Short mmCIF file of C-alpha atoms in Angstrom, two decimals:
data_model
loop_
_atom_site.label_atom_id
_atom_site.label_comp_id
_atom_site.label_asym_id
_atom_site.label_seq_id
_atom_site.Cartn_x
_atom_site.Cartn_y
_atom_site.Cartn_z
CA UNK A 805 -7.58 18.69 -23.76
CA UNK A 806 -5.05 16.97 -21.44
CA UNK A 807 -6.32 15.85 -18.03
CA UNK A 808 -5.94 18.26 -15.13
CA UNK A 809 -3.53 17.71 -12.28
CA UNK A 810 -6.50 17.17 -9.98
CA UNK A 811 -7.92 14.46 -12.23
CA UNK A 812 -4.54 12.74 -12.51
CA UNK A 813 -4.20 12.86 -8.71
CA UNK A 814 -7.58 11.16 -8.46
CA UNK A 815 -6.59 8.56 -11.05
CA UNK A 816 -3.41 7.51 -9.24
CA UNK A 817 -4.90 8.00 -5.73
CA UNK A 818 -2.02 10.40 -5.05
CA UNK A 819 -2.39 10.69 -1.24
CA UNK A 820 -2.33 6.90 -0.82
CA UNK A 821 1.33 6.99 -1.89
CA UNK A 822 2.11 8.20 1.62
CA UNK A 823 1.86 4.51 2.56
CA UNK A 824 4.75 3.63 0.22
CA UNK A 825 7.94 5.26 1.61
CA UNK A 826 7.62 3.37 4.88
CA UNK A 827 7.95 0.06 3.02
CA UNK A 828 11.34 1.01 1.65
CA UNK A 829 12.54 2.61 4.88
CA UNK A 830 11.43 -0.37 6.97
CA UNK A 831 13.32 -2.65 4.59
CA UNK A 832 16.45 -0.54 4.82
CA UNK A 833 16.23 -0.50 8.62
CA UNK A 834 15.74 -4.27 8.79
CA UNK A 835 18.81 -4.77 6.61
CA UNK A 836 20.87 -2.37 8.73
CA UNK A 837 21.37 0.03 5.84
CA UNK A 838 21.94 3.73 6.58
CA UNK A 839 19.57 6.33 5.17
CA UNK A 840 21.36 7.42 1.98
CA UNK A 841 20.38 9.23 -1.25
CA UNK A 842 20.09 5.82 -2.93
CA UNK A 843 17.40 4.87 -0.42
CA UNK A 844 15.44 8.03 -1.17
CA UNK A 845 15.79 7.29 -4.89
CA UNK A 846 14.32 3.85 -4.23
CA UNK A 847 11.42 5.52 -2.38
CA UNK A 848 10.74 7.69 -5.43
CA UNK A 849 10.88 4.62 -7.67
CA UNK A 850 8.37 2.74 -5.52
CA UNK A 851 5.99 5.70 -5.43
CA UNK A 852 6.03 5.88 -9.23
CA UNK A 853 5.31 2.16 -9.51
CA UNK A 854 2.49 2.46 -6.98
CA UNK A 855 0.89 5.31 -8.92
CA UNK A 856 1.35 3.32 -12.14
CA UNK A 857 -0.59 0.47 -10.56
CA UNK A 858 -3.44 2.77 -9.57
CA UNK A 859 -3.72 4.22 -13.09
CA UNK A 860 -3.55 0.76 -14.65
CA UNK A 861 -6.17 -0.50 -12.19
CA UNK A 862 -8.66 2.12 -13.38
CA UNK A 863 -7.85 1.36 -17.02
CA UNK A 864 -8.44 -2.37 -16.48
CA UNK A 865 -11.64 -1.79 -14.46
CA UNK A 866 -13.12 0.93 -16.67
CA UNK A 867 -16.11 -1.13 -17.85
CA UNK A 868 -16.89 -2.41 -14.36
CA UNK A 869 -16.47 1.07 -12.87
CA UNK A 870 -18.95 2.46 -15.41
CA UNK A 871 -21.58 0.39 -13.58
CA UNK A 872 -20.34 0.29 -9.99
CA UNK A 873 -18.29 3.51 -9.59
CA UNK A 874 -19.29 5.94 -12.34
CA UNK A 875 -17.73 8.83 -10.40
CA UNK A 876 -14.19 7.58 -11.10
CA UNK A 877 -12.03 9.50 -13.59
CA UNK A 878 -12.45 7.23 -16.63
CA UNK A 879 -16.20 6.45 -16.57
CA UNK A 880 -16.96 10.06 -15.63
CA UNK A 881 -15.15 11.21 -18.78
CA UNK A 882 -12.52 13.27 -16.96
CA UNK A 883 -9.71 11.01 -18.22
CA UNK A 884 -9.71 8.87 -21.36
CA UNK A 885 -8.70 5.19 -21.24
CA UNK A 886 -5.74 5.98 -23.51
CA UNK A 887 -4.54 8.71 -21.15
CA UNK A 888 -4.82 6.35 -18.18
CA UNK A 889 -2.82 3.64 -19.94
CA UNK A 890 -0.21 6.18 -21.04
CA UNK A 891 0.06 7.44 -17.47
CA UNK A 892 0.57 3.90 -16.21
CA UNK A 893 3.27 3.20 -18.78
CA UNK A 894 5.06 6.50 -18.19
CA UNK A 895 5.09 6.04 -14.43
CA UNK A 896 6.33 2.47 -14.78
CA UNK A 897 9.20 3.66 -16.96
CA UNK A 898 9.98 6.42 -14.46
CA UNK A 899 9.95 3.93 -11.60
CA UNK A 900 12.35 1.58 -13.33
CA UNK A 901 14.59 4.46 -14.37
CA UNK A 902 14.75 5.80 -10.81
CA UNK A 903 15.58 2.34 -9.49
CA UNK A 904 18.45 2.10 -11.96
CA UNK A 905 19.73 5.55 -11.02
CA UNK A 906 19.45 4.83 -7.31
CA UNK A 907 21.09 1.41 -7.13
CA UNK A 908 22.28 0.57 -10.62
CA UNK A 909 21.52 -2.85 -12.03
CA UNK A 910 20.99 -4.20 -8.54
CA UNK A 911 18.07 -1.82 -8.14
CA UNK A 912 16.32 -3.53 -11.03
CA UNK A 913 16.49 -6.89 -9.22
CA UNK A 914 13.45 -5.85 -7.21
CA UNK A 915 12.01 -3.03 -9.35
CA UNK A 916 11.43 -5.25 -12.40
CA UNK A 917 9.63 -8.03 -10.48
CA UNK A 918 7.63 -5.36 -8.63
CA UNK A 919 6.56 -3.71 -11.89
CA UNK A 920 5.73 -7.10 -13.39
CA UNK A 921 3.62 -8.04 -10.36
CA UNK A 922 1.72 -4.74 -10.53
CA UNK A 923 0.88 -5.18 -14.22
CA UNK A 924 0.00 -8.85 -13.79
CA UNK A 925 -2.32 -8.05 -10.90
CA UNK A 926 -4.20 -5.27 -12.70
CA UNK A 927 -4.49 -6.94 -16.10
CA UNK A 928 -4.96 -10.59 -15.16
CA UNK A 929 -4.89 -11.59 -11.49
CA UNK A 930 -7.27 -9.16 -9.82
CA UNK A 931 -10.48 -11.20 -10.37
CA UNK A 932 -8.78 -14.48 -9.41
CA UNK A 933 -7.92 -16.18 -6.13
CA UNK A 934 -4.31 -15.14 -6.68
CA UNK A 935 -5.17 -11.44 -6.24
CA UNK A 936 -4.42 -11.18 -2.52
CA UNK A 937 -1.14 -13.06 -2.93
CA UNK A 938 -0.08 -10.82 -5.79
CA UNK A 939 -0.70 -7.63 -3.83
CA UNK A 940 1.05 -9.08 -0.79
CA UNK A 941 4.03 -9.90 -3.01
CA UNK A 942 4.08 -6.37 -4.41
CA UNK A 943 4.29 -4.81 -0.95
CA UNK A 944 6.89 -7.35 0.16
CA UNK A 945 9.00 -6.50 -2.89
CA UNK A 946 8.74 -2.84 -1.90
CA UNK A 947 10.28 -3.70 1.45
CA UNK A 948 13.01 -5.79 -0.17
CA UNK A 949 13.81 -2.94 -2.55
CA UNK A 950 14.76 -0.88 0.48
CA UNK A 951 16.86 -3.70 1.88
CA UNK A 952 18.92 -4.04 -1.29
CA UNK A 953 20.43 -7.29 -2.64
CA UNK A 954 22.79 -7.70 0.31
CA UNK A 955 20.08 -7.37 2.94
CA UNK A 956 17.26 -9.46 1.50
CA UNK A 957 17.49 -12.27 4.04
CA UNK A 958 17.48 -9.93 7.04
CA UNK A 959 14.48 -8.03 5.69
CA UNK A 960 12.34 -11.06 4.85
CA UNK A 961 10.45 -11.14 8.20
CA UNK A 962 9.58 -7.44 7.86
CA UNK A 963 8.48 -8.00 4.26
CA UNK A 964 6.33 -10.94 5.40
CA UNK A 965 4.52 -8.85 8.05
CA UNK A 966 3.71 -6.06 5.61
CA UNK A 967 2.78 -8.58 2.94
CA UNK A 968 0.34 -10.35 5.28
CA UNK A 969 -1.34 -7.06 6.17
CA UNK A 970 -1.68 -6.22 2.49
CA UNK A 971 -3.00 -9.62 1.49
CA UNK A 972 -5.74 -9.53 4.12
CA UNK A 973 -6.68 -6.01 3.11
CA UNK A 974 -6.80 -6.92 -0.58
CA UNK A 975 -9.14 -9.83 0.14
CA UNK A 976 -11.45 -7.53 2.10
CA UNK A 977 -11.39 -4.86 -0.61
CA UNK A 978 -13.09 -7.23 -3.06
CA UNK A 979 -16.30 -6.65 -1.09
CA UNK A 980 -16.28 -2.84 -1.10
CA UNK A 981 -19.20 -2.54 -3.52
CA UNK A 982 -21.66 -5.23 -2.42
CA UNK A 983 -20.69 -5.95 1.18
CA UNK A 984 -18.91 -8.97 2.64
CA UNK A 985 -19.67 -12.25 4.38
CA UNK A 986 -19.07 -11.66 8.08
CA UNK A 987 -16.18 -14.13 8.09
CA UNK A 988 -14.07 -11.91 5.83
CA UNK A 989 -13.76 -8.86 8.13
CA UNK A 990 -13.41 -11.22 11.08
CA UNK A 991 -10.42 -12.84 9.37
CA UNK A 992 -8.96 -9.39 8.68
CA UNK A 993 -9.51 -8.47 12.32
CA UNK A 994 -7.65 -11.54 13.55
CA UNK A 995 -4.89 -10.99 11.01
CA UNK A 996 -4.52 -7.36 12.08
CA UNK A 997 -3.98 -8.43 15.69
CA UNK A 998 -1.37 -10.96 14.56
CA UNK A 999 0.42 -8.39 12.43
CA UNK A 1000 0.58 -5.88 15.28
CA UNK A 1001 1.93 -8.52 17.64
CA UNK A 1002 4.54 -9.58 15.08
CA UNK A 1003 5.74 -5.99 14.71
CA UNK A 1004 6.25 -5.71 18.47
CA UNK A 1005 7.98 -9.09 18.58
CA UNK A 1006 10.49 -7.93 15.98
CA UNK A 1007 11.85 -5.47 18.55
CA UNK A 1008 12.44 -8.03 21.27
CA UNK A 1009 16.20 -7.56 21.25
CA UNK A 1010 16.18 -3.80 20.55
CA UNK A 1011 17.00 -0.96 22.92
CA UNK A 1012 14.25 0.15 25.34
CA UNK A 1013 13.51 3.34 23.40
CA UNK A 1014 13.15 1.38 20.18
CA UNK A 1015 10.87 -1.19 21.83
CA UNK A 1016 8.65 1.52 23.30
CA UNK A 1017 8.36 3.34 19.97
CA UNK A 1018 7.58 0.09 18.19
CA UNK A 1019 4.91 -0.78 20.74
CA UNK A 1020 3.25 2.64 20.50
CA UNK A 1021 3.20 2.58 16.69
CA UNK A 1022 1.87 -0.99 16.68
CA UNK A 1023 -0.85 0.02 19.14
CA UNK A 1024 -1.96 2.87 16.87
CA UNK A 1025 -2.13 0.44 13.96
CA UNK A 1026 -3.97 -2.23 15.94
CA UNK A 1027 -6.52 -0.08 17.79
CA UNK A 1028 -7.72 1.69 14.65
CA UNK A 1029 -7.84 -1.59 12.73
CA UNK A 1030 -9.76 -3.42 15.44
CA UNK A 1031 -12.41 -0.70 15.58
CA UNK A 1032 -12.92 -0.55 11.82
CA UNK A 1033 -12.88 -4.29 11.22
CA UNK A 1034 -15.08 -5.03 14.22
CA UNK A 1035 -17.62 -2.53 12.86
CA UNK A 1036 -17.46 -4.24 9.46
CA UNK A 1037 -17.92 -7.64 11.10
CA UNK A 1038 -21.00 -6.44 12.98
CA UNK A 1039 -22.49 -4.80 9.88
CA UNK A 1040 -20.66 -6.09 6.79
CA UNK A 1041 -22.20 -3.54 4.43
CA UNK A 1042 -20.33 -1.97 1.53
CA UNK A 1043 -19.91 1.26 3.52
CA UNK A 1044 -18.43 -0.47 6.57
CA UNK A 1045 -16.17 -2.64 4.43
CA UNK A 1046 -14.92 0.40 2.50
CA UNK A 1047 -14.22 2.23 5.76
CA UNK A 1048 -12.27 -0.77 7.04
CA UNK A 1049 -10.23 -0.91 3.83
CA UNK A 1050 -9.37 2.80 4.06
CA UNK A 1051 -8.40 2.35 7.71
CA UNK A 1052 -6.24 -0.60 6.70
CA UNK A 1053 -4.45 1.43 4.03
CA UNK A 1054 -3.75 4.15 6.57
CA UNK A 1055 -2.75 1.48 9.11
CA UNK A 1056 0.23 0.55 6.98
CA UNK A 1057 1.91 3.79 8.04
CA UNK A 1058 2.13 3.14 11.82
CA UNK A 1059 2.86 -0.53 11.08
CA UNK A 1060 5.86 0.50 9.00
CA UNK A 1061 6.87 2.85 11.81
CA UNK A 1062 6.67 0.00 14.32
CA UNK A 1063 8.80 -2.31 12.18
CA UNK A 1064 11.37 0.43 11.56
CA UNK A 1065 11.63 1.23 15.27
CA UNK A 1066 11.88 -2.48 16.09
CA UNK A 1067 14.93 -2.64 13.80
CA UNK A 1068 16.67 -0.03 15.96
CA UNK A 1069 15.55 3.18 14.24
CA UNK A 1070 13.06 4.66 16.69
CA UNK A 1071 13.36 8.25 15.45
CA UNK A 1072 12.84 7.22 11.83
CA UNK A 1073 9.98 4.95 12.88
CA UNK A 1074 8.27 7.80 14.70
CA UNK A 1075 8.71 10.06 11.67
CA UNK A 1076 7.11 7.43 9.42
CA UNK A 1077 4.17 7.03 11.80
CA UNK A 1078 3.76 10.81 11.87
CA UNK A 1079 2.61 10.55 8.25
CA UNK A 1080 -0.71 9.05 9.43
CA UNK A 1081 -2.57 12.32 10.21
CA UNK A 1082 -1.80 13.96 6.82
CA UNK A 1083 -2.69 10.71 5.05
CA UNK A 1084 -6.08 10.75 6.75
CA UNK A 1085 -6.69 14.39 5.93
CA UNK A 1086 -5.75 14.01 2.28
CA UNK A 1087 -7.93 10.93 1.88
CA UNK A 1088 -10.96 13.13 2.50
CA UNK A 1089 -10.11 14.92 -0.76
CA UNK A 1090 -8.96 11.94 -2.84
CA UNK A 1091 -10.15 8.46 -1.89
CA UNK A 1092 -7.30 5.94 -1.50
CA UNK A 1093 -9.51 3.08 -2.75
#
């Protein structure tokens, strides 16, 4: 019997994909690109590659999850390892195909490295010290995909901010099961403050409305992150660490909104940040971690 839609949604952490479109849109805004059908096609490509990474992650971790997280789709028997691997491969192919349709061969300049980074992380790099860097690179490539080949240089600072946030979060996520040394959430806390400040700084030369929107979005990102990471630093248990990781995943959305507004697109930035409440609600049904 093929897996149900609900089980597939759990496998790919479907609601967590709400954190993906903002990468592409922030990259497009940083590069000064208008919102066009090609940009939306790139969003769809990135979502597919994100979901592919989630499915491949569960395939690669199936033996570990059987011990630490037996409720996940593969160890619980709801999805077979073969089905998970097939899902990952199919979604990767769809992501690359959508990138080609959206931007032609130029779209593959970032989609192929992004897909390669995702597969390398899940199959080889996750248990190594390179894990956080690989995930940071994947998110940065998402941003650069939105910028397009002609806007890569202009979008690099935005990609770096989102990449730093992701790298810190990935490092913290390694302690979701057994708890963390107190220094790890403290580092994430300090990094979160730096990331929020960097997002506001990006709007220094923008119009007043854009600066205000960027500041509000950055404040939403920073306040929630400070609370969650401070709680994890006080009590670095697996529960507190997991809550901080979930908050960090959600925090990408207002961070992307802040960076988009700082690039002169306050309305688009506000719309991106408005995805935070539904992301939180959906995460109660399907965990993003």
